[in-house]
Coordinates of C-alpha atoms and ligand atoms in Angstrom, one line a residue:
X1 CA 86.2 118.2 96.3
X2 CA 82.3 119.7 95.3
X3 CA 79.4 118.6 96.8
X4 CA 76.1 118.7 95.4
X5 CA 73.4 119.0 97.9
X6 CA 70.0 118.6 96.7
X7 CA 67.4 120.4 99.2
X8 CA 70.6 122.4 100.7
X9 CA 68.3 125.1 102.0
X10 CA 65.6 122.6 103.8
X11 CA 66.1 122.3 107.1
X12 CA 68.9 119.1 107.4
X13 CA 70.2 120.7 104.4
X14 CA 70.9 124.2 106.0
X15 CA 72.8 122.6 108.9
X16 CA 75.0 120.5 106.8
X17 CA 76.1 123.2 104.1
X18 CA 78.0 124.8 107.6
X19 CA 79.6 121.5 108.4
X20 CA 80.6 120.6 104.9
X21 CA 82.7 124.1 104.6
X22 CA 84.1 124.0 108.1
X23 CA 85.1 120.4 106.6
X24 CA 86.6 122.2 103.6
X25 CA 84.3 120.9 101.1
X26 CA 83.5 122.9 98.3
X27 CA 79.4 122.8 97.7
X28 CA 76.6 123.9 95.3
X29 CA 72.9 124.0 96.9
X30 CA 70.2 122.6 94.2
X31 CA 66.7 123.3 95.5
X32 CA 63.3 123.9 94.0
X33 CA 62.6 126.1 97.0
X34 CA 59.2 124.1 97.4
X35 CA 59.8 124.0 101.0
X36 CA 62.0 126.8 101.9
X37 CA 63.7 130.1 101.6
X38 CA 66.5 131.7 100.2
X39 CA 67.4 133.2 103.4
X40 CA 68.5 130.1 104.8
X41 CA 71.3 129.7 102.5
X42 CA 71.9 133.8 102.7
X43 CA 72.3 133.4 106.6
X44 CA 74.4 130.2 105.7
X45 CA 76.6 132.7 104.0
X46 CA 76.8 135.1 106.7
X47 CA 77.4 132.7 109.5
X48 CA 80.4 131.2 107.1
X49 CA 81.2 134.4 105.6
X50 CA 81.2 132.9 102.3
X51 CA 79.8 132.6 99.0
X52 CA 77.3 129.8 98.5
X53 CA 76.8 129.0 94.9
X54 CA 73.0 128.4 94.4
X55 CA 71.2 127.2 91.5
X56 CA 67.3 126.8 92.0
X57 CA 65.9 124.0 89.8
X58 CA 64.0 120.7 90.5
X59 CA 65.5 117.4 90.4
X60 CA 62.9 115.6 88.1
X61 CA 63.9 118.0 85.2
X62 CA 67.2 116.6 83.8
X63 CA 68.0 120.0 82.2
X64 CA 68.3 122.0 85.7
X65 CA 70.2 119.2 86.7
X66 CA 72.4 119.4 83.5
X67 CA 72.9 122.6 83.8
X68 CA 75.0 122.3 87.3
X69 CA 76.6 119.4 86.6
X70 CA 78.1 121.4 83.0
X71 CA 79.0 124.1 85.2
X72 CA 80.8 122.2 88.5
X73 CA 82.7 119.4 88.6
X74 CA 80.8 117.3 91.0
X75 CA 82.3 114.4 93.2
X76 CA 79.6 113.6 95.3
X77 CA 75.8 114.4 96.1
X78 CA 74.2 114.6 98.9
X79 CA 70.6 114.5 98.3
X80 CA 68.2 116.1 100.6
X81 CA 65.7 116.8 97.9
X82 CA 62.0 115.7 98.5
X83 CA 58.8 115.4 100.6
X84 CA 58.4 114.7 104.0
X85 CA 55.0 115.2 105.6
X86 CA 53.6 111.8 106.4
X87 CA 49.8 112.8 106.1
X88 CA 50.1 114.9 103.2
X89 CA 51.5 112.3 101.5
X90 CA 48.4 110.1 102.2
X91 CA 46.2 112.7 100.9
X92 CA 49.0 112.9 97.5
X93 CA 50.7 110.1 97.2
X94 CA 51.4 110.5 93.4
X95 CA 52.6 113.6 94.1
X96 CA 55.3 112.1 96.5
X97 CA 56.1 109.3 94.8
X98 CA 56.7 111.5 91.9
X99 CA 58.9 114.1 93.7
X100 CA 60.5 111.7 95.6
X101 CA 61.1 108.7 94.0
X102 CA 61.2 109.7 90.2
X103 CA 63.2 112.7 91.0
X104 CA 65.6 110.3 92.6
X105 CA 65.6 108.5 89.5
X106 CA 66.2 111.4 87.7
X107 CA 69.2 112.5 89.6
X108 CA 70.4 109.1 89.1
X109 CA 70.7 109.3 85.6
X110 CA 71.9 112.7 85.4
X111 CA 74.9 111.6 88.5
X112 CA 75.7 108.4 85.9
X113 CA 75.5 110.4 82.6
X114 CA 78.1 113.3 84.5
X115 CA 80.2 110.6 85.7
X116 CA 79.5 111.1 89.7
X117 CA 78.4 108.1 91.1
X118 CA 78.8 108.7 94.6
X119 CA 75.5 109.3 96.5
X120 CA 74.6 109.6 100.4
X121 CA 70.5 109.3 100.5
X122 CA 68.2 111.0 103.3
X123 CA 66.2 108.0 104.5
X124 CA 64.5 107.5 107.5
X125 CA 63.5 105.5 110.7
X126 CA 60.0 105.3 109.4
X127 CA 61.0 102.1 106.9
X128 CA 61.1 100.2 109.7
X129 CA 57.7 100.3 110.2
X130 CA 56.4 99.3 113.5
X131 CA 60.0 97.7 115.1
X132 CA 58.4 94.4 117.1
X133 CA 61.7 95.5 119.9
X134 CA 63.9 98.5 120.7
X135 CA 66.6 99.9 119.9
X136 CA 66.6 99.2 116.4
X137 CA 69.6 98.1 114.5
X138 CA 70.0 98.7 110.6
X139 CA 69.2 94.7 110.3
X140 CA 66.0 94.7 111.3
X141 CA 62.6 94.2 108.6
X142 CA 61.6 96.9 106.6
X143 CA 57.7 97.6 106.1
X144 CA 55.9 101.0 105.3
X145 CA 52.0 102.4 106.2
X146 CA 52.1 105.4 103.9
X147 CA 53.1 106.4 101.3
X148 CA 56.1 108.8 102.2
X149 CA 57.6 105.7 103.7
X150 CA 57.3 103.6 101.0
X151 CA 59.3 106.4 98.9
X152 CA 62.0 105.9 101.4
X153 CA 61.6 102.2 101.1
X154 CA 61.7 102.4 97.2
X155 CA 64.2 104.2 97.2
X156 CA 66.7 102.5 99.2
X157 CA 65.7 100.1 96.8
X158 CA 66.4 101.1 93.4
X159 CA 69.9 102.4 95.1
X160 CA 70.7 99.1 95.9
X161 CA 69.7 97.5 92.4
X162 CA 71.8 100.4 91.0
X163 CA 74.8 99.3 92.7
X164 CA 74.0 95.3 91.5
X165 CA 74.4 96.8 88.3
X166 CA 77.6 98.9 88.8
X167 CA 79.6 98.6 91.7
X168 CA 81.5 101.6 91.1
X169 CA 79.0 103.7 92.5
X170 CA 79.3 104.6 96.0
X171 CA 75.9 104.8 97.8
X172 CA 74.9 105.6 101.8
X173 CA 71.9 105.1 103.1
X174 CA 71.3 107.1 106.2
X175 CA 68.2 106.1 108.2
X176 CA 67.7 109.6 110.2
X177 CA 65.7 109.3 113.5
X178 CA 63.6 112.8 114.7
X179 CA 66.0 115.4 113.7
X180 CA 65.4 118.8 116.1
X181 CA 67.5 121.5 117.5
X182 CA 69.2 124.2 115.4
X183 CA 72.6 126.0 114.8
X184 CA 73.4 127.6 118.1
X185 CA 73.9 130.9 116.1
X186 CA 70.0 131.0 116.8
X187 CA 69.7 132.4 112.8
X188 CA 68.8 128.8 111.5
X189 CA 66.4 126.1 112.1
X190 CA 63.4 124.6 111.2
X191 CA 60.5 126.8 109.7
X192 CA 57.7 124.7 108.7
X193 CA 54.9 125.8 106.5
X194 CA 51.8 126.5 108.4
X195 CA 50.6 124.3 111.5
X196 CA 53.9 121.9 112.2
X197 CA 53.1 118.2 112.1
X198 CA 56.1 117.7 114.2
X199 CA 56.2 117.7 117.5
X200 CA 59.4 120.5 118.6
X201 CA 58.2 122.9 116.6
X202 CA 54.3 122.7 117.5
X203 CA 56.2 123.1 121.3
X204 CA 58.0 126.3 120.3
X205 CA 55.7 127.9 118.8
X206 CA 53.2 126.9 121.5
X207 CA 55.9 128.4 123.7
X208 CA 56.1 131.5 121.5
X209 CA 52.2 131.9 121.5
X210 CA 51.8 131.4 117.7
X211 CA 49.4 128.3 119.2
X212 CA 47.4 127.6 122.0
X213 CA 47.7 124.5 123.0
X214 CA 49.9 121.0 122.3
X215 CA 48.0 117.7 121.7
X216 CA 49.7 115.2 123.0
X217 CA 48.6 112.6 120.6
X218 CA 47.7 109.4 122.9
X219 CA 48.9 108.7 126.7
X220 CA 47.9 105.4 126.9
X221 CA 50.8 103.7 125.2
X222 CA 52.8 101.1 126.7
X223 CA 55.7 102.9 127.5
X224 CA 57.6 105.0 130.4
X225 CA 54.4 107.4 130.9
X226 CA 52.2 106.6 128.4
X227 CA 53.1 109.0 125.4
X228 CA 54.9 108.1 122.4
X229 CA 58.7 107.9 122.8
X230 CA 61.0 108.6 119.7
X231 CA 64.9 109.4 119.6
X232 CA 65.2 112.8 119.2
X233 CA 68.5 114.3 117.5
X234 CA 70.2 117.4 117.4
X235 CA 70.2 118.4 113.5
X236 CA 74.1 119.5 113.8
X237 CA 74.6 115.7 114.5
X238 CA 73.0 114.2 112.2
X239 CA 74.8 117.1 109.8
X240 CA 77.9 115.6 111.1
X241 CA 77.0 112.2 110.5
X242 CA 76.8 113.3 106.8
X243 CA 80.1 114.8 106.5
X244 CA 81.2 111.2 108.1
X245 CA 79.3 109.4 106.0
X246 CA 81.2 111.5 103.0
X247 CA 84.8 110.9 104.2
X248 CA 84.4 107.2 104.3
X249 CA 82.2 106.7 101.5
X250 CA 85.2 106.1 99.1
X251 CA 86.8 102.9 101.3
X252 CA 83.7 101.0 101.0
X253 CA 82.4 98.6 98.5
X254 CA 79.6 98.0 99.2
X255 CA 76.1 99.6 99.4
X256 CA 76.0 101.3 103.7
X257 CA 73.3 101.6 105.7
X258 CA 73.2 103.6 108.8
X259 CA 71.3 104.5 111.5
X260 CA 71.7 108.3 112.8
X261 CA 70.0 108.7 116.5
X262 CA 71.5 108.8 120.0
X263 CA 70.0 105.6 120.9
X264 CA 68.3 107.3 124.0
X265 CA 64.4 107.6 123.5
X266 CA 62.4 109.9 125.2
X267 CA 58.3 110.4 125.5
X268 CA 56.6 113.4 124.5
X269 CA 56.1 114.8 128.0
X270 CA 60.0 114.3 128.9
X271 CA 60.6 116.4 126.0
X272 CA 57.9 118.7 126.4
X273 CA 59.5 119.3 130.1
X274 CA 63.1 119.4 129.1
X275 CA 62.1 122.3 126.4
X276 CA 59.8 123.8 129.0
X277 CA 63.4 124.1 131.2
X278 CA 65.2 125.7 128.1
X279 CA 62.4 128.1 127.5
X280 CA 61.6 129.2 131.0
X281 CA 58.3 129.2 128.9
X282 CA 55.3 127.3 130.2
X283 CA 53.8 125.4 127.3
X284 CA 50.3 124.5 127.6
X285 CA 48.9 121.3 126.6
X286 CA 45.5 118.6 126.2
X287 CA 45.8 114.5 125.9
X288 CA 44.2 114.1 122.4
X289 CA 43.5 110.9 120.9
X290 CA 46.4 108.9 119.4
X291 CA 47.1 110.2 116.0
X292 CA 46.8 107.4 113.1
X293 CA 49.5 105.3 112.0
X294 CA 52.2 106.4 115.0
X295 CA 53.8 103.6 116.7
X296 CA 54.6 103.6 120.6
X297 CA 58.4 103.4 120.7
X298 CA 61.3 104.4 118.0
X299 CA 64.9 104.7 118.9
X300 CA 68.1 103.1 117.3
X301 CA 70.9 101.1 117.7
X302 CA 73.6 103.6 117.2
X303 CA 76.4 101.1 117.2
X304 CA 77.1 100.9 113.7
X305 CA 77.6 104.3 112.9
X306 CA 80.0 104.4 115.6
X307 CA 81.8 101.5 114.3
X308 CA 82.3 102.3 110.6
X309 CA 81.9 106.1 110.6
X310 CA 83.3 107.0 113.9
X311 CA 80.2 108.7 114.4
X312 CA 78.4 109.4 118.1
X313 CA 75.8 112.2 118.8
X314 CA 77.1 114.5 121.4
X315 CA 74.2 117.0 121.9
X316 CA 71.9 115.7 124.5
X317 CA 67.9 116.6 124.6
X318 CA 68.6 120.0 127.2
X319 CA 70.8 121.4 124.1
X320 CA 68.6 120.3 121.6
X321 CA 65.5 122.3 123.1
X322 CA 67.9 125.0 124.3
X323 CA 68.8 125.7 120.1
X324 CA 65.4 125.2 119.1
X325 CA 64.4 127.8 121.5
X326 CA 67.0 130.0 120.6
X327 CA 65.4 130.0 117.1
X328 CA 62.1 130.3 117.6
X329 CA 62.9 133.4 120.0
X330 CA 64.9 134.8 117.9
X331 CA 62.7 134.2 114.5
X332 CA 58.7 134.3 115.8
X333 CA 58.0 134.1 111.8
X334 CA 60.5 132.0 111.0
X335 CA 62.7 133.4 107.5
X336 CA 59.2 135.5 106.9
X337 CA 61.5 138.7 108.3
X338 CA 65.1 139.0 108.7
X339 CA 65.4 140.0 112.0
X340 CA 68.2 138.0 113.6
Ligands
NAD1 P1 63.0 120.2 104.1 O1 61.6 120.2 103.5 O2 63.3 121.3 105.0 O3 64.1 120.1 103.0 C1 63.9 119.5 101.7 C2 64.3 120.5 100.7 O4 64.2 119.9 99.4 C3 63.6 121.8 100.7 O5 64.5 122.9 100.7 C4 62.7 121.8 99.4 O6 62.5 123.1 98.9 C5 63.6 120.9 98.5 N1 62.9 120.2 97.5 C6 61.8 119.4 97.6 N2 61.5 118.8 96.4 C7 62.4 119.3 95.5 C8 62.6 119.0 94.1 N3 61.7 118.3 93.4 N4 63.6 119.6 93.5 C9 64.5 120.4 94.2 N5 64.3 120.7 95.5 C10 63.3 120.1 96.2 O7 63.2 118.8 104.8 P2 64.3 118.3 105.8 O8 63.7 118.1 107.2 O9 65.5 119.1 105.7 O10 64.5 116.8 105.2 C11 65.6 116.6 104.3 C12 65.5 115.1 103.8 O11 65.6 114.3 105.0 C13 64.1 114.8 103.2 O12 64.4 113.9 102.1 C14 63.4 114.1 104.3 O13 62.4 113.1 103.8 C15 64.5 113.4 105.0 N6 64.1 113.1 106.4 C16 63.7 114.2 107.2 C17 63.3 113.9 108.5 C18 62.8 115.0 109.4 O14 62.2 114.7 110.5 N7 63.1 116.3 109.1 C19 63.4 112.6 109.0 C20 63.8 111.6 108.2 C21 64.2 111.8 106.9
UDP2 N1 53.2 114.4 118.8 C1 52.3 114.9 119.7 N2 51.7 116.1 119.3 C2 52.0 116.8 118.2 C3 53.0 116.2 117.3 C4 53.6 115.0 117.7 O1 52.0 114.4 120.7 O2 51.5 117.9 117.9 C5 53.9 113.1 119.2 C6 53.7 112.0 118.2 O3 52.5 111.3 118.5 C7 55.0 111.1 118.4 C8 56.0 112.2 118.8 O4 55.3 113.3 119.2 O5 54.8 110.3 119.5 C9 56.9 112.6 117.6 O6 56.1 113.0 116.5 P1 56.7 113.6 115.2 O7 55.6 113.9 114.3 O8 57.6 114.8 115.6 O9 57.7 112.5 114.7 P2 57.4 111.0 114.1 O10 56.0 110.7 114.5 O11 57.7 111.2 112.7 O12 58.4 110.2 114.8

């Protein structure tokens, strides 16, 4: 069985490629290389010792998607493909919603004119807004504030009117919560482009001395110490909760939804002490203002996944800084030189 996977040498994309082969998927990486490197999928290969087929191409332009779908036979996509920094895409928004949403569109069609019509979507916890209670469970209202969570939102729609409309295609929707860690190879991770919005990486490479200080963005939240609290999860978890997510697409008949987080929430100065433990590295930091447009609290109900996928995160927030850590350390520049 071949797997697409659009975005396959972003950062969720990376991770996953490993677990779909240990799985014994076969896959092709699609990827416009906006937002990452080649590297990635080469240190894929050497961590797999394997051959990763690669085509770079973008998924609004029907004839790179064309051309992998003449070549492979493709049973399912996983589609990683798009934009994902909130306040860029305040500052673009027709750039997002064109990349995101009508390159989803796009791949649509292409999927439907091929004859693939299976489909596991990168969503996110952002569509739910601000959650009026914690944890929250895959029921609860959607809303967006900006524009990158509206794509989501969108989205999830237009994949849900496409399955009204044919209900042999097989959609997931997988609501990710903060995605962090890295392989424990130490040769992949996360290498954003310039200052990190996020906040593990602005830690590690505060750690690392790239930056001077963190801003912790607001204390004076109502929650365990003030700071904002968010469900952090290791990346190869949420990678398994693709391959999951892929194994069980095919028994269902409807359109799923699903929650991936550990349903555990921690504040940003838990997590900037757990990762100060896994460095051994002190990490400097200021109480800023609160940054527009966060929330106080974010963590899910996990029970779903575990019900219909099986599915349970099993790294807990010491591993998740120790990999990070093990990344940055090993890769200062990130994939800007290959020495790991
Ligand atoms: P990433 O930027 O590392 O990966 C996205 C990949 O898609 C990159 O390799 C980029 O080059 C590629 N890409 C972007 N536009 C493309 C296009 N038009 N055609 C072809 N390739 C294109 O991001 P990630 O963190 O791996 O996120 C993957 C997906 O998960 C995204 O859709 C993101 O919105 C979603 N998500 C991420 C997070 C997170 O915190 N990282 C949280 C929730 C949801
Ligand atoms: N955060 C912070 N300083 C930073 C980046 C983030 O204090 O430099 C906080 C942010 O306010 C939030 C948490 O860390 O409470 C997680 O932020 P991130 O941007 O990683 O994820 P998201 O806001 O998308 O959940």
């Amino acid at each position: 069985m071949r797997i697409l996977v659009t975005g396959g040498a972003g950062y969720i994309g990376s991770h996953t490629c490993i677990l779909l082969l240990e799985a014994g998927y076969d896959i092709v990486v699609f990827d416009n290389f906006c937002n990452a490197s080649k590297e990635s999928i080469s240190r894929v290969e050497k961590i797999m010792g394997k051959t990763i087929p690669l085509m770079e191409g973008d998924i609004r332009n029907k004839e790179d998607l064309n051309r992998v779908f003449e070549r492979y036979t493709i049973d399912a996509v996983i589609h990683f493909a798009g934009l994902k920094a909130v306040g860029e895409s305040v500052e673009k928004p027709l750039e997002y919603y064109d990349n995101n949403i009508y390159g989803t569109l796009v791949l649509c069609q292409v999927m439907a004119a091929h004859g693939c019509k299976s489909i596991v979507f990168s969503s996110s916890a952002t569509v739910y807004g601000d959650p009026h209670t914690t944890p929250i469970r895959e029921d609860f209202p959607l809303s967006a504030t900006n524009p990158y969570g509206r794509s989501k939102l969108f989205i999830e729609e237009m994949l849900r009117d496409l399955y009204v409309s044919d209900k042999t295609w097989k959609i997931v929707l997988l609501r990710y919560f903060n995605p962090i860690g890295a392989h424990e190879s130490g040769t992949i991770g996360e290498d954003p482009n310039g200052i990190p919005n996020n906040l593990l990486p602005f830690i590690a490479q505060t750690a690392i001395g790239t930056r001077a200080c963190l801003s912790v963005f607001g204390d004076d939240y109502n929650t365990v110490d003030g700071t904002g609290v968010r469900d952090y999860i290791h990346v190869m978890d949420l990678a398994d909760g693709h391959v999951k997510a892929l194994d069980k697409m095919n028994t269902f008949s409807e359109v799923m939804t699903i929650n991936l987080g550990t349903g555990k929430g921690y504040s940003v100065l838990e997590v900037l002490k757990a990762f100060e433990a896994a460095s051994g590295k002190k990490v400097p930091y200021t109480i800023a203002p609160r940054r527009a447009g966060d929330i106080a609290e974010c963590f899910a109900d996990p029970a779903y996944a575990k019900a219909v996928l099986g599915w349970e995160a099993q790294r807990g927030i010491d591993e998740m800084c120790k990999d990070s850590w093990r990344w940055q350390s090993n890769n200062p520049n990130g994939y800007k030189e290959s020495n790991s």
